[in-house]
Coordinates of C-alpha atoms and ligand atoms in Angstrom, one line a residue:
X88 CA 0.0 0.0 0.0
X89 CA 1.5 3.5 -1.0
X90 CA 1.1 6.7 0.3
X91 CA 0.7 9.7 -1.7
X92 CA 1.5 12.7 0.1
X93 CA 0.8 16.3 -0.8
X94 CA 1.8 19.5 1.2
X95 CA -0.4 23.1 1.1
X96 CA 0.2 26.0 2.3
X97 CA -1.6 26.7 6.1
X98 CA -2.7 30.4 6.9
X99 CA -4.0 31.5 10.3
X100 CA -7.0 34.1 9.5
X101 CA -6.3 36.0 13.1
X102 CA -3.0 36.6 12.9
X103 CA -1.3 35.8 9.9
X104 CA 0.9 32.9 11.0
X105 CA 1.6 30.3 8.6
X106 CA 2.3 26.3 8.6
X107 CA 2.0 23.3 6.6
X108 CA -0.9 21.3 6.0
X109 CA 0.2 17.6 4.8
X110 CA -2.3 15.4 3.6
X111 CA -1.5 11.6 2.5
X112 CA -4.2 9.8 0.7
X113 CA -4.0 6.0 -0.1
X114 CA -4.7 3.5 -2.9
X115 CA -8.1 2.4 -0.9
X116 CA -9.3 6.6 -1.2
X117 CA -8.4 6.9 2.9
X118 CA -6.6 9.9 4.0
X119 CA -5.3 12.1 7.0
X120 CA -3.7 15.3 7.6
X121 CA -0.6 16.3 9.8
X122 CA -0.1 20.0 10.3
X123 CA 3.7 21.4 10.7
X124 CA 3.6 25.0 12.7
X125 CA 0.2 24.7 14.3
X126 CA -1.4 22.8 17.0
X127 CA -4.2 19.9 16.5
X128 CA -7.2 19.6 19.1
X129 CA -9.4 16.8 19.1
X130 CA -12.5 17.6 16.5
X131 CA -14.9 16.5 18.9
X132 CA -15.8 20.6 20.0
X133 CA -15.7 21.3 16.3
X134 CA -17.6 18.7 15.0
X135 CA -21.5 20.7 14.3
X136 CA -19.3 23.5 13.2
X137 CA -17.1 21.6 10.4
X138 CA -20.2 18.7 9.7
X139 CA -17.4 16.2 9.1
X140 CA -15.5 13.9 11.1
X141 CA -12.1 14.4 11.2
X142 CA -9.7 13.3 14.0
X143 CA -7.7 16.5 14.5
X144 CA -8.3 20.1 14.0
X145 CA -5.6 22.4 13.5
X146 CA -5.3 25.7 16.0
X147 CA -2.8 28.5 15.9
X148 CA -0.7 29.9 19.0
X149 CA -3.1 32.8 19.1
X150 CA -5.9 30.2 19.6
X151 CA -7.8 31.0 16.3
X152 CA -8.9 27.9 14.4
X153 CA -9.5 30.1 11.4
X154 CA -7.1 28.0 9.3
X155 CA -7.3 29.2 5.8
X156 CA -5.7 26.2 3.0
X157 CA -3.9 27.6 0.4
X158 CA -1.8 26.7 -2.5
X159 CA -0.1 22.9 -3.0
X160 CA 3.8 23.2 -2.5
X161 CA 5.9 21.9 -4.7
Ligands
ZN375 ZN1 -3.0 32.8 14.7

């Protein structure tokens, strides 16, 4: 089984500071996400506010979850 992993640009909304979201997907169409230079909280909290289940939420230092996705790095 191979991973395919694909790397986008993180932006917080409140204040501007930026990470990495990291997203491997699989040959059986499963996926996850890591996040380099934010936090993760557990999704629970957010779940009626996103209306998807995922295991982790990313949150910035300033404690905004406003994470805005941006553009795939090559
Ligand atoms: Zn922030």
């Amino acid at each position: 089984m191979s991973w395919d992993e694909s790397r986008y640009k993180a932006t917080c909304g409140a204040c501007g500071h930026e990470g990495v979201q990291v997203r491997r997907s699989n040959d059986y169409g499963e996926s996850d996400d890591r996040w380099e230079g934010f936090e993760t909280v557990p999704a629970n909290e957010y779940e009626y506010y996103r209306k998807r289940s995922v295991a982790h939420v990313p949150v910035c230092h300033c404690k905004s979850n406003d994470i805005v996705i941006g553009a795939l790095i090559e």
